[in-house]
Short mmCIF file of C-alpha atoms in Angstrom, two decimals:
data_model
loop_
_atom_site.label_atom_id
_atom_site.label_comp_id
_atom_site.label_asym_id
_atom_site.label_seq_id
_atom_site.Cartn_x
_atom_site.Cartn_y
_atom_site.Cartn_z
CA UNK A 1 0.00 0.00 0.00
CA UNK A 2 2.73 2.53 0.74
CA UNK A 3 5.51 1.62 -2.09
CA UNK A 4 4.55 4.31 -4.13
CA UNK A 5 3.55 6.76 -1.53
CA UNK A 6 5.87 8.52 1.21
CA UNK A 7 5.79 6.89 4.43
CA UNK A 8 8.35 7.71 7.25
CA UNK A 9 7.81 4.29 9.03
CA UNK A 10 8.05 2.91 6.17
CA UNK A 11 11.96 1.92 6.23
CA UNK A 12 11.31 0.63 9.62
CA UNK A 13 8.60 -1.89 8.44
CA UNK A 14 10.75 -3.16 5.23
CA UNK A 15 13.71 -4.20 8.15
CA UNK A 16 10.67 -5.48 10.46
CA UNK A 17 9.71 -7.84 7.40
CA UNK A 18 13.00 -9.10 6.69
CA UNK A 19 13.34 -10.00 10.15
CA UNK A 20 9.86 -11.64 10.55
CA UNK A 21 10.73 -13.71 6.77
CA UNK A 22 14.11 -14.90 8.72
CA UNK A 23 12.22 -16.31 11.50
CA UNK A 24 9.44 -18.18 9.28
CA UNK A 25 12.70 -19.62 7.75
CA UNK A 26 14.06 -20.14 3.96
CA UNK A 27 10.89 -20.13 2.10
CA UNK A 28 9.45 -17.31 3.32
CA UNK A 29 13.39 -15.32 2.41
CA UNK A 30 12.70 -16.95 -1.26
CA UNK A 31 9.47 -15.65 -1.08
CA UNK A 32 9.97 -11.97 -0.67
CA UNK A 33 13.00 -12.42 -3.30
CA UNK A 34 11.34 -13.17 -5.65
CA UNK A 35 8.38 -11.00 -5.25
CA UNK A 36 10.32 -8.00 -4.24
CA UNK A 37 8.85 -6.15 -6.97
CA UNK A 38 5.25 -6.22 -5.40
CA UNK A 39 6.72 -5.31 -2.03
CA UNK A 40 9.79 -2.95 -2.42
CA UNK A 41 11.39 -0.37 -4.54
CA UNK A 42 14.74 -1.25 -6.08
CA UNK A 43 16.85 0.64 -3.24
CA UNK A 44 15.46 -1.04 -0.65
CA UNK A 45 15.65 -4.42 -2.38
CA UNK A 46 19.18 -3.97 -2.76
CA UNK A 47 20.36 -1.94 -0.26
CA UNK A 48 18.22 -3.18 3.18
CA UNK A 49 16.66 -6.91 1.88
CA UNK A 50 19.33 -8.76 -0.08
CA UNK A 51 21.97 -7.40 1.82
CA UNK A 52 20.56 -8.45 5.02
CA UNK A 53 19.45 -11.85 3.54
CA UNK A 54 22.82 -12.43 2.54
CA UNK A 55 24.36 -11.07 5.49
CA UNK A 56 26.55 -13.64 7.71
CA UNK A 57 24.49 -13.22 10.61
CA UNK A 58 21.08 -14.60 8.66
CA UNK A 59 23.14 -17.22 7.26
CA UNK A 60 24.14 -18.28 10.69
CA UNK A 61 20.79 -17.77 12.22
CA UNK A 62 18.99 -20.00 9.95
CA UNK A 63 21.57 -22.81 9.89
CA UNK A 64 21.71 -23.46 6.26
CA UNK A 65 23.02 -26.35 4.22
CA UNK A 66 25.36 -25.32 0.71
CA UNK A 67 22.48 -26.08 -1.52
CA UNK A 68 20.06 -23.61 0.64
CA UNK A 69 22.46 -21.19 0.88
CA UNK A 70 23.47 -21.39 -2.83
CA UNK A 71 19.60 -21.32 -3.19
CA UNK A 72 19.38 -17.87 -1.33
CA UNK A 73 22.37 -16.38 -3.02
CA UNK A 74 21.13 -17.04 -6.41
CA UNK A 75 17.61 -15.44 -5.39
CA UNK A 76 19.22 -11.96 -4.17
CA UNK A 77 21.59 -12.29 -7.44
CA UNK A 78 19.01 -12.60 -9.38
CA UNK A 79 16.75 -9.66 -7.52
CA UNK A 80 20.33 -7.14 -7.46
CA UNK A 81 20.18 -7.63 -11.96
CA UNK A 82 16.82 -7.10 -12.02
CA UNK A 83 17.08 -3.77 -9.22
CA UNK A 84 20.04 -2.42 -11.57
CA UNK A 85 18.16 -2.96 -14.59
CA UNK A 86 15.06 -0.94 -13.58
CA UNK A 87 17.66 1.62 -11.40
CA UNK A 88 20.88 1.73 -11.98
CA UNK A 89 21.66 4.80 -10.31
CA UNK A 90 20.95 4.30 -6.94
CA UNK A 91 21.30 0.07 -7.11
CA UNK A 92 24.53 -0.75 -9.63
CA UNK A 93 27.02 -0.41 -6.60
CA UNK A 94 24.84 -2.72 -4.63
CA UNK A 95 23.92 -4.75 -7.65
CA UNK A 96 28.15 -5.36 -8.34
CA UNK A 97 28.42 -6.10 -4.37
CA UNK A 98 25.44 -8.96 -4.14
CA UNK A 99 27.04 -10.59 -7.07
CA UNK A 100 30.73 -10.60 -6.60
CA UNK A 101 30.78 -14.78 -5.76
CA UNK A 102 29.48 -15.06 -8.87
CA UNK A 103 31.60 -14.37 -12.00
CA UNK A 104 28.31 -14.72 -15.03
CA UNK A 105 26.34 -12.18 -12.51
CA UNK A 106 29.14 -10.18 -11.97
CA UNK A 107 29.31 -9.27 -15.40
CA UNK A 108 26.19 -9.06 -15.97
CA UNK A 109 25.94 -6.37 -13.54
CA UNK A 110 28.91 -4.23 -15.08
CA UNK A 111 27.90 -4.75 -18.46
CA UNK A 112 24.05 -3.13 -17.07
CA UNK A 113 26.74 0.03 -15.43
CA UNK A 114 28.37 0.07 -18.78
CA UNK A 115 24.92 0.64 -20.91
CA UNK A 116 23.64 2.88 -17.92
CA UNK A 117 26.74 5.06 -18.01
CA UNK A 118 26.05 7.22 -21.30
CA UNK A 119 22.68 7.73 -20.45
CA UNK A 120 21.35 7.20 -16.40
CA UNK A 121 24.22 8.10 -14.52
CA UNK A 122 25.82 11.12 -13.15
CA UNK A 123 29.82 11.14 -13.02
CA UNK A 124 29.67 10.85 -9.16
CA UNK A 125 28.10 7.80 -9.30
CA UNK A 126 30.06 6.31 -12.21
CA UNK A 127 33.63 7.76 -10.26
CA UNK A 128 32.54 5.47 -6.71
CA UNK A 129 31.92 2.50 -9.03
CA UNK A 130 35.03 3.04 -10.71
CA UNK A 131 37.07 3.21 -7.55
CA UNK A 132 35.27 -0.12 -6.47
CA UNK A 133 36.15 -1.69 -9.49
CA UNK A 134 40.14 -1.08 -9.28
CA UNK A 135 39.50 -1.63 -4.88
CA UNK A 136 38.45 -5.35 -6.39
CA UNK A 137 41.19 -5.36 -8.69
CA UNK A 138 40.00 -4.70 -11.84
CA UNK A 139 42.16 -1.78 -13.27
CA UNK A 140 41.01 -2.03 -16.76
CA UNK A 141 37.69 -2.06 -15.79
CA UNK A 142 38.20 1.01 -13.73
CA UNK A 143 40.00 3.07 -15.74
CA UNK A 144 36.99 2.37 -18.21
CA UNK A 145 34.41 3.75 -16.22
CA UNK A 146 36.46 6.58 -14.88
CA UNK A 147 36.51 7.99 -18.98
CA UNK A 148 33.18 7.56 -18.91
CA UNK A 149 32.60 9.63 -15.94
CA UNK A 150 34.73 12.16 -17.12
CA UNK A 151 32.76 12.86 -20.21
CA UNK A 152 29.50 13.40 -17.71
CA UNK A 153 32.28 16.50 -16.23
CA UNK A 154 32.43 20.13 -16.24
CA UNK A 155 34.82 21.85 -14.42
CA UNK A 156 34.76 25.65 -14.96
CA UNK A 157 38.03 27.77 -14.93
CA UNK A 158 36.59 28.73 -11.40
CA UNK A 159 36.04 25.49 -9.75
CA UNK A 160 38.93 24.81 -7.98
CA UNK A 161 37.22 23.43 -4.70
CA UNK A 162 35.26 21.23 -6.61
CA UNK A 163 34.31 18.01 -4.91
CA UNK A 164 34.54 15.73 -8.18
CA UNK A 165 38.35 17.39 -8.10
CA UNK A 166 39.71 14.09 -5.90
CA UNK A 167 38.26 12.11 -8.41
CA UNK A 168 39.82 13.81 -11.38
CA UNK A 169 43.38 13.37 -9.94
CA UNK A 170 42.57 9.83 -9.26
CA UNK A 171 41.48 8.60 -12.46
CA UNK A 172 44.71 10.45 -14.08
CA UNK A 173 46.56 8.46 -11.49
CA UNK A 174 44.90 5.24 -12.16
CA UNK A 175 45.99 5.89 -15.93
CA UNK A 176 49.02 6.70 -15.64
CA UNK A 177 49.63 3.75 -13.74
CA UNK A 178 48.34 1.83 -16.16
CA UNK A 179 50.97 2.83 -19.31
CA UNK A 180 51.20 5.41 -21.76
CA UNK A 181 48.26 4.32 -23.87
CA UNK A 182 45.35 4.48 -21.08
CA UNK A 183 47.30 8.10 -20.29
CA UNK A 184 47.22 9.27 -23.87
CA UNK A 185 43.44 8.03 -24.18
CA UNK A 186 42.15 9.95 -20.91
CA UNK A 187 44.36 13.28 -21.28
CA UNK A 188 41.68 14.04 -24.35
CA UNK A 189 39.04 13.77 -22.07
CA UNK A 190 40.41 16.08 -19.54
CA UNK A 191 40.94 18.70 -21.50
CA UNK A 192 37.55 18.84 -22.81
CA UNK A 193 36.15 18.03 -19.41
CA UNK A 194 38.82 20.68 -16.97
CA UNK A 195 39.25 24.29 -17.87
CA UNK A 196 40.70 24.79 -13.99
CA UNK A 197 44.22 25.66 -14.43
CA UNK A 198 45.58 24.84 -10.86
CA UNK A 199 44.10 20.94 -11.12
CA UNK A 200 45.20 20.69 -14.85
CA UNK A 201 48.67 21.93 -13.67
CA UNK A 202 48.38 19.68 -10.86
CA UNK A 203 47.55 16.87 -12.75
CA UNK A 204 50.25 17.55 -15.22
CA UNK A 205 53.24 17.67 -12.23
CA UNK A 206 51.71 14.57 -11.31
CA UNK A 207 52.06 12.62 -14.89
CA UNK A 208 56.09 14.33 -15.12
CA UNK A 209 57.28 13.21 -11.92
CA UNK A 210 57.07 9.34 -12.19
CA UNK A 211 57.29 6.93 -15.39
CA UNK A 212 53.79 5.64 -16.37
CA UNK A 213 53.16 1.59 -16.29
CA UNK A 214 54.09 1.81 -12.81
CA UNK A 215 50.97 -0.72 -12.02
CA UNK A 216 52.46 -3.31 -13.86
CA UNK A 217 49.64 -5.30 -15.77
CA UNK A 218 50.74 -8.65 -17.03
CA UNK A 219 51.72 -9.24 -20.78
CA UNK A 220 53.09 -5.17 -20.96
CA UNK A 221 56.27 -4.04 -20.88
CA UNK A 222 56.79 -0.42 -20.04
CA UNK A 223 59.97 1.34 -20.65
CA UNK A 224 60.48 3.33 -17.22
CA UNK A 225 60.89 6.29 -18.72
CA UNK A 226 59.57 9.93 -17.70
CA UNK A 227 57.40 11.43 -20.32
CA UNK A 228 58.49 14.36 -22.05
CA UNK A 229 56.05 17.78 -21.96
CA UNK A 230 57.32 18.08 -25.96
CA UNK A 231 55.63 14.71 -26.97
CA UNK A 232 51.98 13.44 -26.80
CA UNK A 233 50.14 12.75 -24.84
CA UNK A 234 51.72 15.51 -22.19
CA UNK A 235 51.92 18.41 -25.08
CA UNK A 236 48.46 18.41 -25.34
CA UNK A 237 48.04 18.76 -21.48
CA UNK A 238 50.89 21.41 -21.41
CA UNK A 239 48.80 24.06 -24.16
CA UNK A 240 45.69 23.26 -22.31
CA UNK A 241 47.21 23.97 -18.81
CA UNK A 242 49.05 27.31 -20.33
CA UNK A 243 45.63 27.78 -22.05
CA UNK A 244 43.58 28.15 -18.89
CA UNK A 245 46.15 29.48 -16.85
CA UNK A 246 45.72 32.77 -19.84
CA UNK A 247 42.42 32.52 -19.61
CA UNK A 248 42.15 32.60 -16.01
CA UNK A 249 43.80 35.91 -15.34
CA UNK A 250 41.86 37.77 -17.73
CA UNK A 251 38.72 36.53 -16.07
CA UNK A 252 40.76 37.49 -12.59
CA UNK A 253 41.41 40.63 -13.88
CA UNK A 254 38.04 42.20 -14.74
CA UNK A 255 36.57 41.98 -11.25
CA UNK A 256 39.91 42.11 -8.95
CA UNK A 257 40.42 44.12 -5.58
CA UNK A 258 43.07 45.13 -4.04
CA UNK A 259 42.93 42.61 -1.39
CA UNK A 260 43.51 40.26 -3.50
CA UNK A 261 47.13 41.29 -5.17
CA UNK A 262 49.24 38.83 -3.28
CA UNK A 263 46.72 36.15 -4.49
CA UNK A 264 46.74 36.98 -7.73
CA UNK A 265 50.87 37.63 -7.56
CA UNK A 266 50.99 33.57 -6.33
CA UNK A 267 48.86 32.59 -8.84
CA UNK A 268 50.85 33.78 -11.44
CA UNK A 269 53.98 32.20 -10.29
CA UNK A 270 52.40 29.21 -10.15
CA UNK A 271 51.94 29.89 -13.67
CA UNK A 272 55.46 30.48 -14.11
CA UNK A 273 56.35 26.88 -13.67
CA UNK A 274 53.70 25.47 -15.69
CA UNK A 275 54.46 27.82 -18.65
CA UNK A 276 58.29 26.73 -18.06
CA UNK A 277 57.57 23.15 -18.70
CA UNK A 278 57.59 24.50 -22.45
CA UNK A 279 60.73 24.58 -24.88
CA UNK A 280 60.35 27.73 -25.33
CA UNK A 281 58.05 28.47 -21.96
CA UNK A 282 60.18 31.61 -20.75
CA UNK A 283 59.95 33.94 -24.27
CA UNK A 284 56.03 32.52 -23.66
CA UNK A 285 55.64 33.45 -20.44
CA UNK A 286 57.79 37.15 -20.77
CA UNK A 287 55.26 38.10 -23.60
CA UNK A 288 52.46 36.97 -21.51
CA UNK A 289 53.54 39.50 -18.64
CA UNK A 290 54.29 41.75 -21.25
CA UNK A 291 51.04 41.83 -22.95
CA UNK A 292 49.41 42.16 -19.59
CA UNK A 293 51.22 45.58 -18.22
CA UNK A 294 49.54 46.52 -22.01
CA UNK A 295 46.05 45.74 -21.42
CA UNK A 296 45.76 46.06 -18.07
CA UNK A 297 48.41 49.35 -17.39
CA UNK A 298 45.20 51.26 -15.78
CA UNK A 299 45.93 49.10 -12.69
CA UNK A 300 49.02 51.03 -11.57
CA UNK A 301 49.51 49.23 -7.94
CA UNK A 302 48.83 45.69 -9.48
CA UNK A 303 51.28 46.28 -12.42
CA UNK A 304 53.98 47.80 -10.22
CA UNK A 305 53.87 44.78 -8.08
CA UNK A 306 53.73 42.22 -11.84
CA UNK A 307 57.10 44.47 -12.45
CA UNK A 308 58.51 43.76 -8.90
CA UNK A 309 57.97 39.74 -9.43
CA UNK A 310 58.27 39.28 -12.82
CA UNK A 311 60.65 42.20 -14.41
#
């Protein structure tokens, strides 16, 4: 009467159900498994009854034999594909967790998160499956659904306490591990996805201080070597990161105060060092300061103190 209605006890009553099915015994656990439809909405099927039907504790309580346990398992299996099916944005986590024992359900399950991805799911949701995935050691897998989270992304040149930020520098991380190629495919995707200049040039220290491969996947070989900011994938990274870093002081610039000098002063060092990553990032970065004392030579204080830093 109340599934599609808001009730407050109603969470209450679900757990009070699941209890009363465990004392009945195993039929009356099959039972509401397989008629969870008529009973529950697809959180609460996953999240509250086949997690606490497959808990240890029930297992325990109702002193099953392999064959009745194996009997409940595939029943909340089954229930988790059909839960992630109908919603995979709140139940795919919970829908991978139910059916890790099983390898055909198991991929069943990522294969629904895969076809949900372009469409259902938000890139916060697709980023804490992700990190489950590598957490259960499946890199590939992971590194997968962190690109497609990133094309769900927007991070705007003024984001830069973002909370999807973390994830960003993780799924760079998780590439770069990886080898050059998963790199080289994601840096596309951040670009297009981050116009922030501090994470991109955050991201890009990250990627120049080790060798990629580091993670070691079996069948590659990976030279050991640093990649060069003159080469792909890392050129592309470098103009984008110089890119926003331009971009970014303009937009700074037509609203600044005084009280914020100093802040602007450090952001342009950290500039500095991203635009010297370049061959030729010094003559770039001189004609950047040079052009703004030009535009911007109304500021007197400001460009005084641009002079003072940067000559």
């Amino acid at each position: 009467m109340t599934l599609s209605t808001l009730n407050w006890r109603r969470r209450e009553m679900v757990r009070w159900l699941v209890t009363c099915a465990t004392e009945v015994g195993l039929r009356a656990l099959v039972s509401i498994l397989q008629s969870w439809y008529t009973l529950f909405t697809p959180t609460e099927a996953t999240s509250i009854v086949a997690a606490t039907v497959m808990s240890h504790n029930t297992i325990l309580r109702l002193s099953l034999d392999y064959p009745q346990r194996e009997e409940l398992a595939s029943c909340a299996r089954t229930l988790a594909l059909q839960c992630a099916m109908k919603d995979p944005q709140n139940c795919a986590l919970s829908a991978l967790t139910l059916c890790e024992k099983d390898h055909i359900a198991f991929e069943t399950a990522y294969q629904i998160v895969i076809d949900a991805a372009s469409t259902g799911m938000t890139y916060s949701q697709l980023f804490t499956i992700a990190r489950y995935m590598e957490h259960r050691g499946y890199p590939l897998r992971s590194f997968k659904l962190a690109s497609l989270a990133m094309t769900h992304l927007n991070l705007a040149y003024n984001q830069d306490t973002h909370p999807a930020i973390n994830d960003v520098l993780w799924a760079c991380a998780l590439s770069h591990s990886l080898g050059k190629n998963e790199l080289a495919a994601i840096i596309p995707l951040v670009v297009k996805s981050v116009h922030c200049a501090t994470v991109l040039s955050d991201i890009l220290r990250r990627c120049t201080m080790t060798a990629p491969g580091l993670a070691g996947i079996p069948g590659r070989r990976n030279s050991g070597k640093l990649m060069s900011t003159d080469k792909a994938p890392l050129r592309q990274l470098l103009d984008a990161t110089i890119s926003a870093y331009i971009n970014t002081t303009h937009s700074r610039l037509t609203h600044i105060s005084p009280r914020h000098y100093g802040e602007f002063i450090e952001f342009l060092s950290k500039a500095r060092e991203t635009f010297l990553l370049a061959q030729d990032g010094h003559i770039q970065f001189a004609q950047f300061i040079d052009n703004l004392k030009q535009i911007y030579k109304g500021k007197k204080k400001l460009m005084m103190l641009v002079r003072e830093r940067f000559g």
